[in-house]
Short mmCIF file of C-alpha atoms and ligand atoms in Angstrom, two decimals:
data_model
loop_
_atom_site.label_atom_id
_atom_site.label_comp_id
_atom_site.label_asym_id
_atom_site.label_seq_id
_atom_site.Cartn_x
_atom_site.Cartn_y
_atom_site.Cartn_z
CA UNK A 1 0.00 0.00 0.00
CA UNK A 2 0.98 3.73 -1.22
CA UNK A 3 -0.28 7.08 -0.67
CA UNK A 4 -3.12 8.82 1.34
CA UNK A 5 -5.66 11.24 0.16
CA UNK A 6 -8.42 12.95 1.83
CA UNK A 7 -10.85 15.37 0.10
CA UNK A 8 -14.48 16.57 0.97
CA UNK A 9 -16.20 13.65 -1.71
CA UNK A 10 -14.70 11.26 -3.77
CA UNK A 11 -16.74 9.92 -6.86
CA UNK A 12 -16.26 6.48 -8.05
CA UNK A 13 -16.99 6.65 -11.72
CA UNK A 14 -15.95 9.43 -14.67
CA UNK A 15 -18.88 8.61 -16.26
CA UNK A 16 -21.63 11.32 -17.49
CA UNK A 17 -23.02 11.20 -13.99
CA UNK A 18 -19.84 11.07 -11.93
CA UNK A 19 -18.10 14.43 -14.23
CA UNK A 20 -21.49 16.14 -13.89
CA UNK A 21 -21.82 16.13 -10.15
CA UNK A 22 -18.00 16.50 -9.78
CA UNK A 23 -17.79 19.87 -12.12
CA UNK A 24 -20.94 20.56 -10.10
CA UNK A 25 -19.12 20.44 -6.29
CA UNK A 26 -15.71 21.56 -7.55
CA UNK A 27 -17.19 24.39 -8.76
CA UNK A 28 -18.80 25.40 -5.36
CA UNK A 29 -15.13 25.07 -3.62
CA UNK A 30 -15.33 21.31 -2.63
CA UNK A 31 -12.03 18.87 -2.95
CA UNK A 32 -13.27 16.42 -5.42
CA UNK A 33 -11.61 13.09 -6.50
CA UNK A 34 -12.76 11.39 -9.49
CA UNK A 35 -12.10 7.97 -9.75
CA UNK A 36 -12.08 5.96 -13.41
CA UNK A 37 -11.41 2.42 -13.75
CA UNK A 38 -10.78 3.17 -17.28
CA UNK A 39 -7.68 4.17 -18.72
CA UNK A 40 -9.49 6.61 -21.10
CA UNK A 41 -12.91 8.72 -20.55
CA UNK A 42 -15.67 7.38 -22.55
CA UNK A 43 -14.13 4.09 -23.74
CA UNK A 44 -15.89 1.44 -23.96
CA UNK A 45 -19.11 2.85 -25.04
CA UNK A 46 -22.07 0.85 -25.19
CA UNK A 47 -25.39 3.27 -25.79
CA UNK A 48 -27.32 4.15 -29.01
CA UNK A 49 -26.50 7.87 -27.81
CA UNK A 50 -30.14 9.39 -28.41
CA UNK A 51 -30.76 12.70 -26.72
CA UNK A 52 -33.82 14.97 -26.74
CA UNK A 53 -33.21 18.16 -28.28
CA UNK A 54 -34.69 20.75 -25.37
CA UNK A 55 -34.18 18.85 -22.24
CA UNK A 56 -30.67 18.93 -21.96
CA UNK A 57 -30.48 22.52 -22.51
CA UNK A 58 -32.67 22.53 -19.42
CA UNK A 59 -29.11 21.45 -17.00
CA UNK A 60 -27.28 23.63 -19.23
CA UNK A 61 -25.90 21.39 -21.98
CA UNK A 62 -26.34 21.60 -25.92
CA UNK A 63 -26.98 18.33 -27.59
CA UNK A 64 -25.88 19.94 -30.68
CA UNK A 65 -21.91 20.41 -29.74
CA UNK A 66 -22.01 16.32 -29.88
CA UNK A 67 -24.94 15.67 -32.39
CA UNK A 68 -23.78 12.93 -35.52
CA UNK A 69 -27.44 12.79 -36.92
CA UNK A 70 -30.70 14.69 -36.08
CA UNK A 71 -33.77 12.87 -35.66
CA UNK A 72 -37.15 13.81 -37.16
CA UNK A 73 -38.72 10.59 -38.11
CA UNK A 74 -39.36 7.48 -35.75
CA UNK A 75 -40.56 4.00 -37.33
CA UNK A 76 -41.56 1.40 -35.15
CA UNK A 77 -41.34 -2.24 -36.60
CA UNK A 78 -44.31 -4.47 -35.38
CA UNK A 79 -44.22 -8.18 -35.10
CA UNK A 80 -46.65 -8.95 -37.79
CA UNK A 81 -44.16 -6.59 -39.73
CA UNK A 82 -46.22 -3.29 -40.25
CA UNK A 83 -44.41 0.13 -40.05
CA UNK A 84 -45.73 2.69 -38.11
CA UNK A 85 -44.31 5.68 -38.25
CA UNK A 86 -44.15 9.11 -36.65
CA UNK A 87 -42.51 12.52 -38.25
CA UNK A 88 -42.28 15.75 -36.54
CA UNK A 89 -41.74 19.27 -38.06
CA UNK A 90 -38.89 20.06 -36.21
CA UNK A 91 -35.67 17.60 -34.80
CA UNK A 92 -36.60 15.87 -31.72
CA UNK A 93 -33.70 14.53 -30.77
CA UNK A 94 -30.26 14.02 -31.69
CA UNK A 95 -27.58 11.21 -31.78
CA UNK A 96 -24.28 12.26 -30.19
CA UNK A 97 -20.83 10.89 -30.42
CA UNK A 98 -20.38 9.83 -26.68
CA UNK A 99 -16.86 9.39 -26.12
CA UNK A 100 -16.94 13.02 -27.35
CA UNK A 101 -19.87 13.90 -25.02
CA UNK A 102 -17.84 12.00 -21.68
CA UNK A 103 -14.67 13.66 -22.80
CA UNK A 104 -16.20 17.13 -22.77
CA UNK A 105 -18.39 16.62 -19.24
CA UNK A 106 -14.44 15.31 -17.64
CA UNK A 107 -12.95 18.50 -18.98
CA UNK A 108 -15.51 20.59 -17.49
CA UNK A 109 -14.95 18.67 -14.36
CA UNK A 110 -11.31 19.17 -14.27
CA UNK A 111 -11.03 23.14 -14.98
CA UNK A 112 -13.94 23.02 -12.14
CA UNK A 113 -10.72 22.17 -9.87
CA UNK A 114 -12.16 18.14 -10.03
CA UNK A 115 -8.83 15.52 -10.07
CA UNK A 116 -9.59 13.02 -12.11
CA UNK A 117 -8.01 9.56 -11.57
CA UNK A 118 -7.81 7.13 -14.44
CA UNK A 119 -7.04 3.87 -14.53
CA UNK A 120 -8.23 3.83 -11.05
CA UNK A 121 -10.93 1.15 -10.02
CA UNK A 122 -12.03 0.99 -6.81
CA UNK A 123 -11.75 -1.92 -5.34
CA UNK A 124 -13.52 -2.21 -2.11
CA UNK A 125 -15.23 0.67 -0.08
CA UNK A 126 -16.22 1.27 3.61
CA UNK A 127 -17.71 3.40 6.35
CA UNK A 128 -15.40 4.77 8.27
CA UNK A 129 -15.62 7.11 12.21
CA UNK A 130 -15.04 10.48 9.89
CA UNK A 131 -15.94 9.45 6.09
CA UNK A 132 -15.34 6.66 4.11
CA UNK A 133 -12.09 4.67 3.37
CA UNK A 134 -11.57 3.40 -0.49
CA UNK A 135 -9.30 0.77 -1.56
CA UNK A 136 -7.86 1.54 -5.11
CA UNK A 137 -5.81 -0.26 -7.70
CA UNK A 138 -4.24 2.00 -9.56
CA UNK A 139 -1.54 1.73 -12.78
CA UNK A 140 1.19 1.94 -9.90
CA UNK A 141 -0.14 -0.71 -7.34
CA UNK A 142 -2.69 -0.43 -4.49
CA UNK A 143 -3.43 3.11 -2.82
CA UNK A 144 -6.36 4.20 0.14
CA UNK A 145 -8.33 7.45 -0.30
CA UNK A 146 -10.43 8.89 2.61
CA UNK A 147 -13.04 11.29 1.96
CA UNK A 148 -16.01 13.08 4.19
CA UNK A 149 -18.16 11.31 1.87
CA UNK A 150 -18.50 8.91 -1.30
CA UNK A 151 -20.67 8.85 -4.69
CA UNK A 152 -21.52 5.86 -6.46
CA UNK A 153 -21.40 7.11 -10.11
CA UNK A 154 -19.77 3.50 -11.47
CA UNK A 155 -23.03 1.95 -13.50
CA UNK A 156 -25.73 -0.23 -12.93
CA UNK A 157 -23.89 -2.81 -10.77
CA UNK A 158 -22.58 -0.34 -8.81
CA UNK A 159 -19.54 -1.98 -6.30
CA UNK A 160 -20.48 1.40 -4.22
CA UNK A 161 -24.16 0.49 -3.84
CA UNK A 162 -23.30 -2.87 -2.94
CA UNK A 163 -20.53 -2.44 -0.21
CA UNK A 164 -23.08 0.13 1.50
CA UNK A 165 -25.50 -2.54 0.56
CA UNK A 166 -27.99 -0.14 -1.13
CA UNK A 167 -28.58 -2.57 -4.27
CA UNK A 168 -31.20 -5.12 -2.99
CA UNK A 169 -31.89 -7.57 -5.95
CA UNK A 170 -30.42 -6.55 -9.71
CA UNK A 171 -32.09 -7.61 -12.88
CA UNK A 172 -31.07 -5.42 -15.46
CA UNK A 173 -31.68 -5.81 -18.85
CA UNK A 174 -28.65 -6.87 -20.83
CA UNK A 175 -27.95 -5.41 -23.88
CA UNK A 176 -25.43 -5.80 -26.83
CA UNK A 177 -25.06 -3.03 -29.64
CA UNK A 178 -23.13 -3.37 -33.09
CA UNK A 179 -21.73 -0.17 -34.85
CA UNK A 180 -21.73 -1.12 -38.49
CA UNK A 181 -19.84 1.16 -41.23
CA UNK A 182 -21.29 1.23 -44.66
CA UNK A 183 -23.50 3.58 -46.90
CA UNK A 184 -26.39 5.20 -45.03
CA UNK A 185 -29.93 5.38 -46.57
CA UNK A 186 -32.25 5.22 -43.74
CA UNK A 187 -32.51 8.43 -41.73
CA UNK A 188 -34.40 7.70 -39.06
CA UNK A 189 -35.05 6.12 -35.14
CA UNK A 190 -36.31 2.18 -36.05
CA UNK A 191 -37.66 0.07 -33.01
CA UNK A 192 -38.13 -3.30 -33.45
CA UNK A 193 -40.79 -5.05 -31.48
CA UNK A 194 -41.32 -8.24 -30.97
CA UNK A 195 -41.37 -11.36 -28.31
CA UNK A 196 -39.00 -13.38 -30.84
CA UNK A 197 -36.58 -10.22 -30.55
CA UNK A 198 -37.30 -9.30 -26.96
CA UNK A 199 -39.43 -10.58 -24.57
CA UNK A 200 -39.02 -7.52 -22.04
CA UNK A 201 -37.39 -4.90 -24.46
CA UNK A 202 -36.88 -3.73 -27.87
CA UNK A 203 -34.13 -3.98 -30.91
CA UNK A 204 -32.88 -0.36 -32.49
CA UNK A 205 -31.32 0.74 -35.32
CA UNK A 206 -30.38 4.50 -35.22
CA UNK A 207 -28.04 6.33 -38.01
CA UNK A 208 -25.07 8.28 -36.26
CA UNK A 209 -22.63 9.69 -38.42
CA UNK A 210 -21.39 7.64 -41.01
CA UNK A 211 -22.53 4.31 -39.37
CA UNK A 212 -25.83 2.68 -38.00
CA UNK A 213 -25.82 1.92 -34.56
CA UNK A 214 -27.97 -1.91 -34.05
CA UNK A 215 -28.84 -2.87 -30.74
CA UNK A 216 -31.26 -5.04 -28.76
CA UNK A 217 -31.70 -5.81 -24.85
CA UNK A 218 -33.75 -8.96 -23.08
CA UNK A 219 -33.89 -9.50 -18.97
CA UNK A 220 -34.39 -13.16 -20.11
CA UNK A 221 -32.62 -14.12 -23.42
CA UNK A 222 -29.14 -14.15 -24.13
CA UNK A 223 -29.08 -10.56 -26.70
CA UNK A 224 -25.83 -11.70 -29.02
CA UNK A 225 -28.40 -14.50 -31.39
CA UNK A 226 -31.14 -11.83 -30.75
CA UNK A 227 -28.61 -8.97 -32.74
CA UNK A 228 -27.84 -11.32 -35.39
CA UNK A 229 -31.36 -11.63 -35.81
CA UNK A 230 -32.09 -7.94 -36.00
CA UNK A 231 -29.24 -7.59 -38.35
CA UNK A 232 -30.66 -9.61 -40.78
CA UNK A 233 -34.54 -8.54 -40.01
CA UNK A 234 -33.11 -4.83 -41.05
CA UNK A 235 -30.57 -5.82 -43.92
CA UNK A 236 -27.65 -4.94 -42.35
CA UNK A 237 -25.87 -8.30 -41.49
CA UNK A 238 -22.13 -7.37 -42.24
CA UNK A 239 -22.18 -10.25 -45.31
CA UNK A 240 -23.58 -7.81 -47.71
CA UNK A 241 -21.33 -6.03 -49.75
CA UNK A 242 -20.47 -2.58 -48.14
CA UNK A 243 -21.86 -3.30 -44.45
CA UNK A 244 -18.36 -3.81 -41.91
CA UNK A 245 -19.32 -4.04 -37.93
CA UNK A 246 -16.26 -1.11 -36.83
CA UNK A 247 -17.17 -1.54 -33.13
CA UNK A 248 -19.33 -3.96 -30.61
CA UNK A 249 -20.01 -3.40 -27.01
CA UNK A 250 -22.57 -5.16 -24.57
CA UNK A 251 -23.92 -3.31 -21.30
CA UNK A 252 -26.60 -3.37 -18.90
CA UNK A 253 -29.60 -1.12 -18.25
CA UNK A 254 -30.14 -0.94 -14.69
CA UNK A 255 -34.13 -1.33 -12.98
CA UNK A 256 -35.05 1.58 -10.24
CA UNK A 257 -36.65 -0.80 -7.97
CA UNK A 258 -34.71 -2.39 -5.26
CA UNK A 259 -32.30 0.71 -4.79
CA UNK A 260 -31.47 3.00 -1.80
CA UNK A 261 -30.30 6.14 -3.63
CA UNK A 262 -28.72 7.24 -0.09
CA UNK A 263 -27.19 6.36 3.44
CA UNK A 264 -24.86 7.25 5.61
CA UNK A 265 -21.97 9.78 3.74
CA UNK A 266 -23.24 7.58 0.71
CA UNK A 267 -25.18 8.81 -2.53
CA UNK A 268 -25.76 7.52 -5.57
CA UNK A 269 -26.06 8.84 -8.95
CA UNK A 270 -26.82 7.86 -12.61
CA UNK A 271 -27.23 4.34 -13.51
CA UNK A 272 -25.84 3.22 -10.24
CA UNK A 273 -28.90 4.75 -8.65
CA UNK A 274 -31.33 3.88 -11.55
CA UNK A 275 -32.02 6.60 -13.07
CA UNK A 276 -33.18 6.29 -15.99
CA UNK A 277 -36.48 5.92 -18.57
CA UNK A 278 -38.26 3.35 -17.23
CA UNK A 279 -39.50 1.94 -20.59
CA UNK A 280 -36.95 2.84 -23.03
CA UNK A 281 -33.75 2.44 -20.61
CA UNK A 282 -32.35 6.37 -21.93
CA UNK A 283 -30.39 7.46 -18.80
CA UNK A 284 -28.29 11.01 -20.25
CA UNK A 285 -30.64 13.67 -19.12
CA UNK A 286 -32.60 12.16 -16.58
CA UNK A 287 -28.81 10.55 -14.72
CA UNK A 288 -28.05 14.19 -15.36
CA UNK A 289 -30.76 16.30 -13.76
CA UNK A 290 -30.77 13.82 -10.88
CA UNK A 291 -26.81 14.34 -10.12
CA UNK A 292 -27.75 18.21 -10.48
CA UNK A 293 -30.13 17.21 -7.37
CA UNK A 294 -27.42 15.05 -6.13
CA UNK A 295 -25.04 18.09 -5.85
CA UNK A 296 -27.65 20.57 -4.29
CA UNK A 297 -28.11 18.12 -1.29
CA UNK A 298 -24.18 17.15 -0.80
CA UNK A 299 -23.69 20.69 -1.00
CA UNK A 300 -26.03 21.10 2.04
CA UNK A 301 -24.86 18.27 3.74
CA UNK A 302 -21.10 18.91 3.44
CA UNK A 303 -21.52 22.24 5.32
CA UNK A 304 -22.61 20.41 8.16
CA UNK A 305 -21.90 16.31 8.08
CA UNK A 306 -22.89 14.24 5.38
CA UNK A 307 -24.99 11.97 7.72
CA UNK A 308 -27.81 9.56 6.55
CA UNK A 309 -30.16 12.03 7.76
CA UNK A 310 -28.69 15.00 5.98
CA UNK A 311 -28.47 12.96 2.80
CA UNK A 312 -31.77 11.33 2.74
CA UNK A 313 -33.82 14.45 1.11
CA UNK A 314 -32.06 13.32 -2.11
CA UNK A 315 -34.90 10.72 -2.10
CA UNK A 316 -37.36 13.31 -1.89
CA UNK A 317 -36.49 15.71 -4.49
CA UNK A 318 -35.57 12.99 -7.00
CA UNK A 319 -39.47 11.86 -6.54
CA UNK A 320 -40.96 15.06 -6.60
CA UNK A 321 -38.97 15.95 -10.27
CA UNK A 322 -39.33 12.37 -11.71
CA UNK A 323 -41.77 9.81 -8.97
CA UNK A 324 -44.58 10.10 -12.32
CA UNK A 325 -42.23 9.92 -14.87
CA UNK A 326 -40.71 6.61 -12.83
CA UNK A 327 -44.14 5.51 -11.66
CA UNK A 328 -45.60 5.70 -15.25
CA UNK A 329 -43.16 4.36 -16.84
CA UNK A 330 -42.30 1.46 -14.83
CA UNK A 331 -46.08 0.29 -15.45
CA UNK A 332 -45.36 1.33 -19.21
CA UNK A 333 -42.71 -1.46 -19.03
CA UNK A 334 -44.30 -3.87 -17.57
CA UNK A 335 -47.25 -3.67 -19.96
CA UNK A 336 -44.96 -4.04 -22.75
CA UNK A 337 -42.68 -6.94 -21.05
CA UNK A 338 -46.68 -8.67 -20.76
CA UNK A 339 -47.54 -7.93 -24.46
CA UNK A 340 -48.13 -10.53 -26.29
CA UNK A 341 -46.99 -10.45 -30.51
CA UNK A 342 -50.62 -9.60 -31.20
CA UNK A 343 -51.31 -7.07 -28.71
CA UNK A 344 -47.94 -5.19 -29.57
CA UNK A 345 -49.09 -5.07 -33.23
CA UNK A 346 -52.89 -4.17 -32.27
CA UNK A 347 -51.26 -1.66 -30.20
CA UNK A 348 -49.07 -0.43 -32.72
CA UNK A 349 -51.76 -0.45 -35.83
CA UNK A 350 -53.48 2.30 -33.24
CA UNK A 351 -50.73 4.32 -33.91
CA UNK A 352 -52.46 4.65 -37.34
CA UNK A 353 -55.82 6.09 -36.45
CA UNK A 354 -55.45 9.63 -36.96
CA UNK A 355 -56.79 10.94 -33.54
CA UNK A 356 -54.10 8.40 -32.09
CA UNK A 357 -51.88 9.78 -33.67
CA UNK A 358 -52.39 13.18 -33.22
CA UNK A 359 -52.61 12.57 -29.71
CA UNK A 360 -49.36 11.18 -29.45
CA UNK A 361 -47.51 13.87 -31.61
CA UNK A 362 -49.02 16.56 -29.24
CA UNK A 363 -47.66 15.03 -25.87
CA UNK A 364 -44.72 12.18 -26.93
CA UNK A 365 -41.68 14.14 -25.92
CA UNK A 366 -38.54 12.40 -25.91
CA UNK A 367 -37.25 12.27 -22.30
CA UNK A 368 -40.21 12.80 -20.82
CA UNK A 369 -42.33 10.13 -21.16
CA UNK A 370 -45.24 11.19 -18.68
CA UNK A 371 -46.79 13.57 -20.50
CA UNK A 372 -47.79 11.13 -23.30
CA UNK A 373 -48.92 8.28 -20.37
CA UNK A 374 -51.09 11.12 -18.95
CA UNK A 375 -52.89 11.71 -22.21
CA UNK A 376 -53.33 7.96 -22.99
CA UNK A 377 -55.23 7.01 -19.53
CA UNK A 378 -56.57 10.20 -19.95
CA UNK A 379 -57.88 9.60 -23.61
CA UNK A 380 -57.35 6.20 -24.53
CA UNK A 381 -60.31 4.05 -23.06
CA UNK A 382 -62.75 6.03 -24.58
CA UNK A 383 -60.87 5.67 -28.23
CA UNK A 384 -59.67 2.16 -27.61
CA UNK A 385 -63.68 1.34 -27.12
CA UNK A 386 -64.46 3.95 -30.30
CA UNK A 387 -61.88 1.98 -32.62
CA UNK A 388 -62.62 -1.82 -31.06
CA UNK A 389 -59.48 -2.64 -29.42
CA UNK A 390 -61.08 -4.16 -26.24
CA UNK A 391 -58.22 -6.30 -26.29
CA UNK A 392 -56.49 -3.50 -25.06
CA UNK A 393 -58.76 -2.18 -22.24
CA UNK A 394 -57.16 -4.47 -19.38
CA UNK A 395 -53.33 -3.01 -19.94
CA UNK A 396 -55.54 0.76 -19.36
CA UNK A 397 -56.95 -0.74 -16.28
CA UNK A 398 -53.43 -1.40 -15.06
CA UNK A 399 -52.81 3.14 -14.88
CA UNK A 400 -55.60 3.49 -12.91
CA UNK A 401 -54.92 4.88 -8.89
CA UNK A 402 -51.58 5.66 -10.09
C1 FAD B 501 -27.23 -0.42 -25.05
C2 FAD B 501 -27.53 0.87 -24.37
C3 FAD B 501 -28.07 1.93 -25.11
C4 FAD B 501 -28.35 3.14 -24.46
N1 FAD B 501 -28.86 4.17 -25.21
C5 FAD B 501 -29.15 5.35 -24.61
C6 FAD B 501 -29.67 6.43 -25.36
O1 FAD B 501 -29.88 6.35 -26.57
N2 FAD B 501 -29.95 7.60 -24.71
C7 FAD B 501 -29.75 7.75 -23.36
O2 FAD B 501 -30.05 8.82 -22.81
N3 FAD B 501 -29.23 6.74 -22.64
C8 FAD B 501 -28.93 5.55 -23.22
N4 FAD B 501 -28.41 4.53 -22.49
C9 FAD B 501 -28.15 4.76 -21.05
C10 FAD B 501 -26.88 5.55 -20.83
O3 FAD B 501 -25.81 4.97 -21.53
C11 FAD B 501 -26.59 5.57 -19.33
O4 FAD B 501 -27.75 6.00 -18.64
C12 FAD B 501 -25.40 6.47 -18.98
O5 FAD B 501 -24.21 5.99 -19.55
C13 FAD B 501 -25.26 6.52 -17.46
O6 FAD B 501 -24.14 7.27 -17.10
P1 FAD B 501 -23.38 6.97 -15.72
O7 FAD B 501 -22.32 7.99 -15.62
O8 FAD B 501 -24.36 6.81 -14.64
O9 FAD B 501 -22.77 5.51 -15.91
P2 FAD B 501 -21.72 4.96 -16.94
O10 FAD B 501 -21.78 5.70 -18.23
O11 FAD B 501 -21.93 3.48 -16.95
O12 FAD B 501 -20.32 5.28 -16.27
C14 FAD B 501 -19.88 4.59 -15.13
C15 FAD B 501 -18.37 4.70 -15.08
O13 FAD B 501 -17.90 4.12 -13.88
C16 FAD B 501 -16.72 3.39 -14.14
N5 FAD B 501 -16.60 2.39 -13.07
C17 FAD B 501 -17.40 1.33 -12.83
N6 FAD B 501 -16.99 0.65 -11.74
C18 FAD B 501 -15.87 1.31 -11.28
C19 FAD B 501 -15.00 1.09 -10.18
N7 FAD B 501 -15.18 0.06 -9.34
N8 FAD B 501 -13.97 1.94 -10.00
C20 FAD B 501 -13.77 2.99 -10.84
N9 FAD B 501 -14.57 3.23 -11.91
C21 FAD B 501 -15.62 2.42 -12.12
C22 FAD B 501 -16.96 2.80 -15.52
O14 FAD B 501 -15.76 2.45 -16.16
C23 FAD B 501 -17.69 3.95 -16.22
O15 FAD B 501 -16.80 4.82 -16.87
C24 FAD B 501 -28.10 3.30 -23.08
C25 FAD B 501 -27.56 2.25 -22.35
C26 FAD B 501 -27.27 1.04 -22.98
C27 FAD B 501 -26.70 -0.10 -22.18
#
């Protein structure tokens, strides 16, 4: 053992969520340590990189200084093989290069007055009488850092969550994604639905820059055979002439439920602490605006002590911004996870009806989810009876009281 550090927090993770919040304290005067397991920010990558255009801007960051393609048109893929699909007038989102988007969120950190440590994973973490005590292997051998605090920002298995023992069960869904290099025709967001795909989740293929990103995600079924499939359901298996895969990456997309975002000089941020879309797994701007959170309470806490009790509002304000937006769309999941092929398509043929789809143009928004759900329970019996759908009726039932 070498070396001994001791700062107000020290992050584990140089993630999105980990720079964020540590740009975020540094800034207000804090000693921040970042810690990266990683010798490089932003490498591996595994995520189909799709941001909505306003909502970022919201926590003060422009999709645009990252964007490879801009997104107008989504097409959703139904099992009996329709295509639905759904254009807006303006972009709605955009796809960004991520390495470039982590690279630019650790910069920020670091002119903040953040250190950030790569190559540095974290080994083993504990409670300790004044802070915490972190066990580190590092590119020159084992070192200890002590801190007033700690912040789990290190992904959905988070060691942090589970050496504070925060992380009661974990079923993520696992996901692998394909990059593949060739000519692009198709400029649009395809989702491919489908129990012989996915039984709990969806395949995508999304254009960024000069290649298509193809990716699928199952809790139950191994995703590799499921990504071959979707390769050759969409034309792109690398054996046609022009198609190369230049990258491929697997990852996991963590579940909210069974998490303690919290405890004593403990936090948790990002994936680690489940934050993202319930139904669609997107975790950028909601990890984001939850770390923003993260940093108002630590901020508050760190002035005093960062007890359990001082750090357990984070709970509370994370549920008063997003407790719909998770409650929704955890019940949004779980109706499509129960879909059977022919309710998906019935579903999706709805998308059809005009009034549907107006509907849904006027309240989808891309990273918030809610407003759509509202409408639906809101509106959708009554044109679920008007069209004949009564198939459908008994996934409504399932928003009621909520
Ligand atoms: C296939 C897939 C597609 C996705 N597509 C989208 C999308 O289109 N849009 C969207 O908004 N979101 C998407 N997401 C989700 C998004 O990628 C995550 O929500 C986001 O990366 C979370 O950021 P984070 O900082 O919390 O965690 P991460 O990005 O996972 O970063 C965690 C960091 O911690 C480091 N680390 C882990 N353990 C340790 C340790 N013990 N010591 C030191 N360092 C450690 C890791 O190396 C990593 O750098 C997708 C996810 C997947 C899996």
């Amino acid at each position: 053992m070498a070396g001994y550090k001791m700062d107000d927090i020290t992050i584990v993770g140089g993630g999105p969520a980990g720079c964020f919040l540590g740009e975020n304290l540094a800034e207000k005067g804090f000693e921040v340590t970042i810690l990266e397991e990683d010798p490089e920010i932003g490498q591996p990558m595994c995520c189909a990189g799709i941001v909505g255009t306003e909502r970022l801007k919201e926590i003060g960051l422009n999709s645009e200084n990252w964007c490879l393609t801009k997104l107008r048109k989504g097409v959703f893929h139904s099992p009996s093989g329709d295509l639905i699909e759904l254009t807006r007038d303006q972009t709605e989102a955009h796809v960004i290069d991520r390495a470039k988007f982590d690279r630019s969120l650790a910069e920020k950190a670091v002119r903040a007055g953040a250190k950030i440590r790569l190559g540095s994973k974290c080994q083993r973490i504990s409670r300790q009488e004044n802070g915490v005590s972190l066990k580190v292997k590092t590119p020159g051998g084992t070192e200890n850092f002590e801190s007033r605090m700690a912040v789990g920002a290190d992904g959905t298995n988070s060691l942090v969550a589970r050496n504070f023992g925060l992380l009661e069960n974990f079923s993520p869904t696992v996901c692998a994604q394909a990059e593949i290099a060739g000519e692009i025709e198709n400029h649009d967001a395809n989702v491919y639905l489908g129990n012989d795909l996915s039984q709990t989740f969806f395949g995508w293929v999304v254009p960024a820059g000069g290649v298509y990103r193809v990716g699928v995600g199952d809790k139950k079924a191994n995703p590799f055979r499921r990504l071959i499939k979707l390769m050759g359901r969409a034309s792109l298996l690398p054996k046609k002439p022009g198609k190369k895969i230049v990258n491929f990456s697997t990852g996991l997309i963590p579940e909210r439920k069974g998490r303690k975002i919290s405890g004593d000089r403990v936090m948790l941020v990002g994936d680690a602490a489940g934050h993202v879309k319930p139904l669609t797994g997107g975790g950028l701007y909601l990890g984001l605006s939850c770390a923003k959170i993260a940093g108002e309470i630590a901020t508050k806490a760190l002035e005093d002590e960062p007890s359990e009790e001082n750090l357990e509002g984070y709970e509370d304000a994370v549920h008063e911004k997003f407790g719909q937006e998770f409650r929704l769309g955890n019940q949004a999941r779980k109706m499509l996870e129960e879909m059977s092929d022919d309710d998906l398509s019935e579903f999706l043929d709805l998308l059809n009806l005009p009034e549907i789809r107006e509907l849904v143009l006027e309240h989808a928004a891309f990273d918030r989810h809610s407003e759509l759900f509202k409408a639906l329970i809101r509106e959708g019996p009554s044109l679920i009876r008007r069209v004949g759908a009564r198939n459908l009726m008994k996934y409504m039932n399932w928003f009621v009281d909520i």
